[in-house]
mmCIF file of C-alpha atoms in Angstrom:
data_model
loop_
_atom_site.group_PDB
_atom_site.id
_atom_site.type_symbol
_atom_site.label_atom_id
_atom_site.label_comp_id
_atom_site.label_asym_id
_atom_site.label_seq_id
_atom_site.Cartn_x
_atom_site.Cartn_y
_atom_site.Cartn_z
ATOM 1 C CA UNK Y 1 -19.858 -21.077 -4.143
ATOM 2 C CA UNK Y 2 -21.080 -21.157 -0.439
ATOM 3 C CA UNK Y 3 -18.498 -19.742 1.992
ATOM 4 C CA UNK Y 4 -16.178 -18.303 -0.706
ATOM 5 C CA UNK Y 5 -17.432 -15.313 -2.912
ATOM 6 C CA UNK Y 6 -14.759 -14.023 -5.460
ATOM 7 C CA UNK Y 7 -15.828 -10.475 -5.799
ATOM 8 C CA UNK Y 8 -14.080 -8.218 -8.186
ATOM 9 C CA UNK Y 9 -11.881 -6.779 -5.374
ATOM 10 C CA UNK Y 10 -10.847 -10.153 -4.156
ATOM 11 C CA UNK Y 11 -10.449 -11.324 -7.611
ATOM 12 C CA UNK Y 12 -7.800 -8.676 -8.054
ATOM 13 C CA UNK Y 13 -5.823 -10.079 -5.194
ATOM 14 C CA UNK Y 14 -6.187 -13.588 -6.508
ATOM 15 C CA UNK Y 15 -5.299 -12.685 -9.967
ATOM 16 C CA UNK Y 16 -1.928 -11.213 -8.642
ATOM 17 C CA UNK Y 17 -1.049 -14.175 -6.685
ATOM 18 C CA UNK Y 18 -2.042 -16.458 -9.616
ATOM 19 C CA UNK Y 19 -0.170 -14.752 -12.256
ATOM 20 C CA UNK Y 20 3.102 -14.231 -10.185
ATOM 21 C CA UNK Y 21 2.899 -17.849 -9.208
ATOM 22 C CA UNK Y 22 2.520 -19.208 -12.823
ATOM 23 C CA UNK Y 23 5.272 -16.947 -14.136
ATOM 24 C CA UNK Y 24 7.533 -17.991 -11.045
ATOM 25 C CA UNK Y 25 6.813 -21.693 -11.824
ATOM 26 C CA UNK Y 26 7.778 -20.953 -15.526
ATOM 27 C CA UNK Y 27 10.877 -19.294 -14.284
ATOM 28 C CA UNK Y 28 11.939 -22.174 -12.295
ATOM 29 C CA UNK Y 29 11.765 -24.354 -15.436
ATOM 30 C CA UNK Y 30 13.695 -21.914 -17.787
ATOM 31 C CA UNK Y 31 17.174 -23.282 -18.505
ATOM 32 C CA UNK Y 32 18.802 -19.812 -18.858
ATOM 33 C CA UNK Y 33 19.326 -17.320 -15.898
ATOM 34 C CA UNK Y 34 18.346 -14.333 -18.092
ATOM 35 C CA UNK Y 35 14.987 -15.910 -18.966
ATOM 36 C CA UNK Y 36 14.285 -16.721 -15.390
ATOM 37 C CA UNK Y 37 14.564 -12.872 -14.490
ATOM 38 C CA UNK Y 38 12.476 -11.858 -17.304
ATOM 39 C CA UNK Y 39 9.903 -14.442 -16.557
ATOM 40 C CA UNK Y 40 9.958 -13.388 -12.815
ATOM 41 C CA UNK Y 41 9.539 -9.580 -13.600
ATOM 42 C CA UNK Y 42 6.957 -10.105 -16.244
ATOM 43 C CA UNK Y 43 4.724 -12.050 -13.690
ATOM 44 C CA UNK Y 44 5.132 -9.331 -11.132
ATOM 45 C CA UNK Y 45 4.578 -6.560 -13.668
ATOM 46 C CA UNK Y 46 1.431 -8.297 -15.297
ATOM 47 C CA UNK Y 47 0.125 -9.638 -11.987
ATOM 48 C CA UNK Y 48 0.474 -6.225 -10.184
ATOM 49 C CA UNK Y 49 -1.191 -4.262 -12.998
ATOM 50 C CA UNK Y 50 -4.088 -6.448 -13.626
ATOM 51 C CA UNK Y 51 -4.644 -7.065 -9.739
ATOM 52 C CA UNK Y 52 -4.426 -3.366 -8.817
ATOM 53 C CA UNK Y 53 -6.754 -2.453 -11.603
ATOM 54 C CA UNK Y 54 -9.289 -5.010 -10.596
ATOM 55 C CA UNK Y 55 -9.082 -3.983 -6.968
ATOM 56 C CA UNK Y 56 -9.879 -0.325 -7.893
ATOM 57 C CA UNK Y 57 -12.858 -1.459 -10.052
ATOM 58 C CA UNK Y 58 -13.970 -3.590 -7.202
ATOM 59 C CA UNK Y 59 -13.832 -0.811 -4.670
ATOM 60 C CA UNK Y 60 -16.132 1.254 -6.956
ATOM 61 C CA UNK Y 61 -18.694 -1.546 -7.071
ATOM 62 C CA UNK Y 62 -18.894 -1.762 -3.186
ATOM 63 C CA UNK Y 63 -21.368 0.432 -1.367
ATOM 64 C CA UNK Y 64 -21.632 1.248 2.468
ATOM 65 C CA UNK Y 65 -20.889 -1.572 4.705
ATOM 66 C CA UNK Y 66 -20.087 -3.871 2.013
ATOM 67 C CA UNK Y 67 -16.451 -2.942 2.314
ATOM 68 C CA UNK Y 68 -16.510 -4.141 6.105
ATOM 69 C CA UNK Y 69 -18.082 -7.308 4.774
ATOM 70 C CA UNK Y 70 -15.235 -7.667 2.139
ATOM 71 C CA UNK Y 71 -12.639 -7.478 4.842
ATOM 72 C CA UNK Y 72 -14.171 -9.529 7.541
ATOM 73 C CA UNK Y 73 -16.212 -11.956 5.172
ATOM 74 C CA UNK Y 74 -19.975 -12.111 5.036
ATOM 75 C CA UNK Y 75 -22.184 -14.087 7.433
ATOM 76 C CA UNK Y 76 -22.422 -17.120 4.758
ATOM 77 C CA UNK Y 77 -18.671 -17.007 4.097
ATOM 78 C CA UNK Y 78 -16.762 -18.878 6.953
ATOM 79 C CA UNK Y 79 -14.245 -20.198 4.477
ATOM 80 C CA UNK Y 80 -13.261 -16.710 3.273
ATOM 81 C CA UNK Y 81 -12.651 -15.630 7.010
ATOM 82 C CA UNK Y 82 -10.327 -18.406 7.449
ATOM 83 C CA UNK Y 83 -8.475 -18.025 4.386
ATOM 84 C CA UNK Y 84 -8.191 -14.228 5.089
ATOM 85 C CA UNK Y 85 -6.891 -14.695 8.541
ATOM 86 C CA UNK Y 86 -4.331 -17.203 7.346
ATOM 87 C CA UNK Y 87 -3.120 -14.864 4.767
ATOM 88 C CA UNK Y 88 -3.364 -11.800 6.887
ATOM 89 C CA UNK Y 89 -1.106 -13.298 9.702
ATOM 90 C CA UNK Y 90 0.986 -15.505 7.379
ATOM 91 C CA UNK Y 91 2.034 -12.968 4.764
ATOM 92 C CA UNK Y 92 3.984 -10.671 7.235
ATOM 93 C CA UNK Y 93 5.779 -13.716 8.765
ATOM 94 C CA UNK Y 94 6.770 -15.064 5.154
ATOM 95 C CA UNK Y 95 7.939 -11.527 4.151
ATOM 96 C CA UNK Y 96 10.031 -11.095 7.252
ATOM 97 C CA UNK Y 97 11.739 -14.452 6.304
ATOM 98 C CA UNK Y 98 12.489 -13.435 2.886
ATOM 99 C CA UNK Y 99 13.645 -9.952 4.043
ATOM 100 C CA UNK Y 100 16.191 -11.842 6.362
ATOM 101 C CA UNK Y 101 17.298 -13.964 3.471
ATOM 102 C CA UNK Y 102 18.093 -10.851 1.298
ATOM 103 C CA UNK Y 103 15.193 -11.612 -1.109
ATOM 104 C CA UNK Y 104 13.704 -8.002 -0.852
ATOM 105 C CA UNK Y 105 11.213 -8.082 -3.831
ATOM 106 C CA UNK Y 106 9.857 -11.571 -2.852
ATOM 107 C CA UNK Y 107 9.326 -10.086 0.630
ATOM 108 C CA UNK Y 108 7.437 -7.207 -0.687
ATOM 109 C CA UNK Y 109 5.252 -9.471 -2.865
ATOM 110 C CA UNK Y 110 4.192 -11.223 0.375
ATOM 111 C CA UNK Y 111 3.051 -8.110 1.763
ATOM 112 C CA UNK Y 112 0.563 -7.360 -0.909
ATOM 113 C CA UNK Y 113 -2.370 -9.014 0.953
ATOM 114 C CA UNK Y 114 -1.995 -7.024 4.070
ATOM 115 C CA UNK Y 115 -1.541 -3.905 1.906
ATOM 116 C CA UNK Y 116 -4.754 -4.670 0.253
ATOM 117 C CA UNK Y 117 -6.580 -5.098 3.864
ATOM 118 C CA UNK Y 118 -5.146 -1.747 4.618
ATOM 119 C CA UNK Y 119 -6.501 -0.259 1.480
ATOM 120 C CA UNK Y 120 -9.924 -1.427 2.136
ATOM 121 C CA UNK Y 121 -9.936 -0.156 5.559
ATOM 122 C CA UNK Y 122 -8.822 3.220 4.391
ATOM 123 C CA UNK Y 123 -11.538 3.258 1.882
ATOM 124 C CA UNK Y 124 -14.222 2.279 4.437
ATOM 125 C CA UNK Y 125 -12.808 4.979 6.839
ATOM 126 C CA UNK Y 126 -12.917 7.589 4.031
ATOM 127 C CA UNK Y 127 -16.530 6.795 3.229
ATOM 128 C CA UNK Y 128 -17.640 7.043 6.743
ATOM 129 C CA UNK Y 129 -15.705 10.582 6.860
ATOM 130 C CA UNK Y 130 -17.414 11.812 3.725
ATOM 131 C CA UNK Y 131 -20.858 10.575 4.743
ATOM 132 C CA UNK Y 132 -20.581 12.440 8.152
ATOM 133 C CA UNK Y 133 -20.707 9.274 10.285
ATOM 134 C CA UNK Y 134 -17.152 10.033 11.512
ATOM 135 C CA UNK Y 135 -15.451 13.150 11.981
ATOM 136 C CA UNK Y 136 -11.818 13.948 10.826
ATOM 137 C CA UNK Y 137 -9.420 13.614 13.807
ATOM 138 C CA UNK Y 138 -7.540 16.969 14.664
ATOM 139 C CA UNK Y 139 -4.237 15.108 14.322
ATOM 140 C CA UNK Y 140 -4.581 14.164 10.775
ATOM 141 C CA UNK Y 141 -5.752 17.754 9.862
ATOM 142 C CA UNK Y 142 -2.982 19.359 11.612
ATOM 143 C CA UNK Y 143 -0.467 16.906 9.960
ATOM 144 C CA UNK Y 144 -1.880 17.790 6.605
ATOM 145 C CA UNK Y 145 -1.740 21.670 7.023
ATOM 146 C CA UNK Y 146 1.689 21.782 8.782
ATOM 147 C CA UNK Y 147 3.305 19.482 6.135
ATOM 148 C CA UNK Y 148 1.790 21.549 3.469
ATOM 149 C CA UNK Y 149 3.060 24.970 5.003
ATOM 150 C CA UNK Y 150 6.598 23.206 5.805
ATOM 151 C CA UNK Y 151 6.712 22.010 2.046
ATOM 152 C CA UNK Y 152 5.960 25.664 0.712
ATOM 153 C CA UNK Y 153 8.333 27.441 3.080
ATOM 154 C CA UNK Y 154 11.277 24.893 2.747
ATOM 155 C CA UNK Y 155 10.863 24.886 -1.052
ATOM 156 C CA UNK Y 156 10.981 28.684 -1.322
ATOM 157 C CA UNK Y 157 14.030 28.792 1.073
ATOM 158 C CA UNK Y 158 15.829 26.128 -1.041
ATOM 159 C CA UNK Y 159 15.470 28.254 -4.131
ATOM 160 C CA UNK Y 160 16.439 31.538 -2.200
ATOM 161 C CA UNK Y 161 19.312 30.342 -0.131
ATOM 162 C CA UNK Y 162 22.866 29.445 -1.618
ATOM 163 C CA UNK Y 163 23.014 25.458 -1.776
ATOM 164 C CA UNK Y 164 19.745 25.161 -0.106
ATOM 165 C CA UNK Y 165 20.741 26.450 3.345
ATOM 166 C CA UNK Y 166 22.660 24.866 6.043
ATOM 167 C CA UNK Y 167 23.895 21.168 6.003
ATOM 168 C CA UNK Y 168 23.833 18.516 8.403
ATOM 169 C CA UNK Y 169 25.336 14.876 8.839
ATOM 170 C CA UNK Y 170 22.940 11.888 8.962
ATOM 171 C CA UNK Y 171 24.310 8.239 8.785
ATOM 172 C CA UNK Y 172 27.609 9.476 7.430
ATOM 173 C CA UNK Y 173 25.843 11.478 4.548
ATOM 174 C CA UNK Y 174 25.767 15.182 4.042
ATOM 175 C CA UNK Y 175 22.290 16.770 3.645
ATOM 176 C CA UNK Y 176 20.969 20.212 3.087
ATOM 177 C CA UNK Y 177 18.373 21.103 5.551
ATOM 178 C CA UNK Y 178 15.714 22.746 3.579
ATOM 179 C CA UNK Y 179 15.830 20.406 0.477
ATOM 180 C CA UNK Y 180 15.524 17.529 2.841
ATOM 181 C CA UNK Y 181 12.593 19.105 4.616
ATOM 182 C CA UNK Y 182 10.725 19.549 1.333
ATOM 183 C CA UNK Y 183 11.360 15.916 0.466
ATOM 184 C CA UNK Y 184 10.027 14.701 3.813
ATOM 185 C CA UNK Y 185 6.976 17.096 3.713
ATOM 186 C CA UNK Y 186 5.674 15.702 0.389
ATOM 187 C CA UNK Y 187 4.917 12.242 1.535
ATOM 188 C CA UNK Y 188 3.444 13.523 5.001
ATOM 189 C CA UNK Y 189 1.144 15.675 3.086
ATOM 190 C CA UNK Y 190 -0.250 12.545 1.147
ATOM 191 C CA UNK Y 191 -0.444 10.655 4.449
ATOM 192 C CA UNK Y 192 -2.264 13.693 6.048
ATOM 193 C CA UNK Y 193 -4.760 13.751 3.199
ATOM 194 C CA UNK Y 194 -5.478 10.143 3.511
ATOM 195 C CA UNK Y 195 -5.817 10.184 7.206
ATOM 196 C CA UNK Y 196 -8.325 12.952 6.715
ATOM 197 C CA UNK Y 197 -10.346 10.698 4.352
ATOM 198 C CA UNK Y 198 -9.833 13.336 1.527
ATOM 199 C CA UNK Y 199 -12.119 15.723 3.482
ATOM 200 C CA UNK Y 200 -9.895 18.713 4.155
ATOM 201 C CA UNK Y 201 -12.622 21.193 5.015
ATOM 202 C CA UNK Y 202 -15.327 21.258 7.568
#
């Protein structure tokens, strides 16, 4: 179809939205509240699983600058560029409206398309780093190694010190410093590795 190519990666996103929409419509027609909830979560589960699997498969099929074209649309795809911009700008606004209404899960669903774009950009960045076309910024490498050291040291101290070391108050809750530092360090290690494009040496 001229102007709108449904690749495997795009198909994953469309499958997710299609499945959740169909199950959401079926949920609205269900007479019992229990069935409504079951249908909603079935749609979210099936849609998320199938969509994410197709996106991962689609990323493996893309080569070089094809990922950039997947994000921005190819020269012969004006329709996709328009649809992509509408979804990219409209989804966060819809998510914000659902968050304010207290519908946290519905808000998260609306963030799936922006998350897909971020995933594509990170993959494109990773490939440029791996191929040597782009260097790894010092900030990301420093973040990875500092978080790794902090995680190791805080984990050892958590095991060695009574009750995990000193305690502190945050938002009315009592926390132990070293277990808390370990907990914070783990996601920072992952974020640092992603920022390095998976290339942690050289």
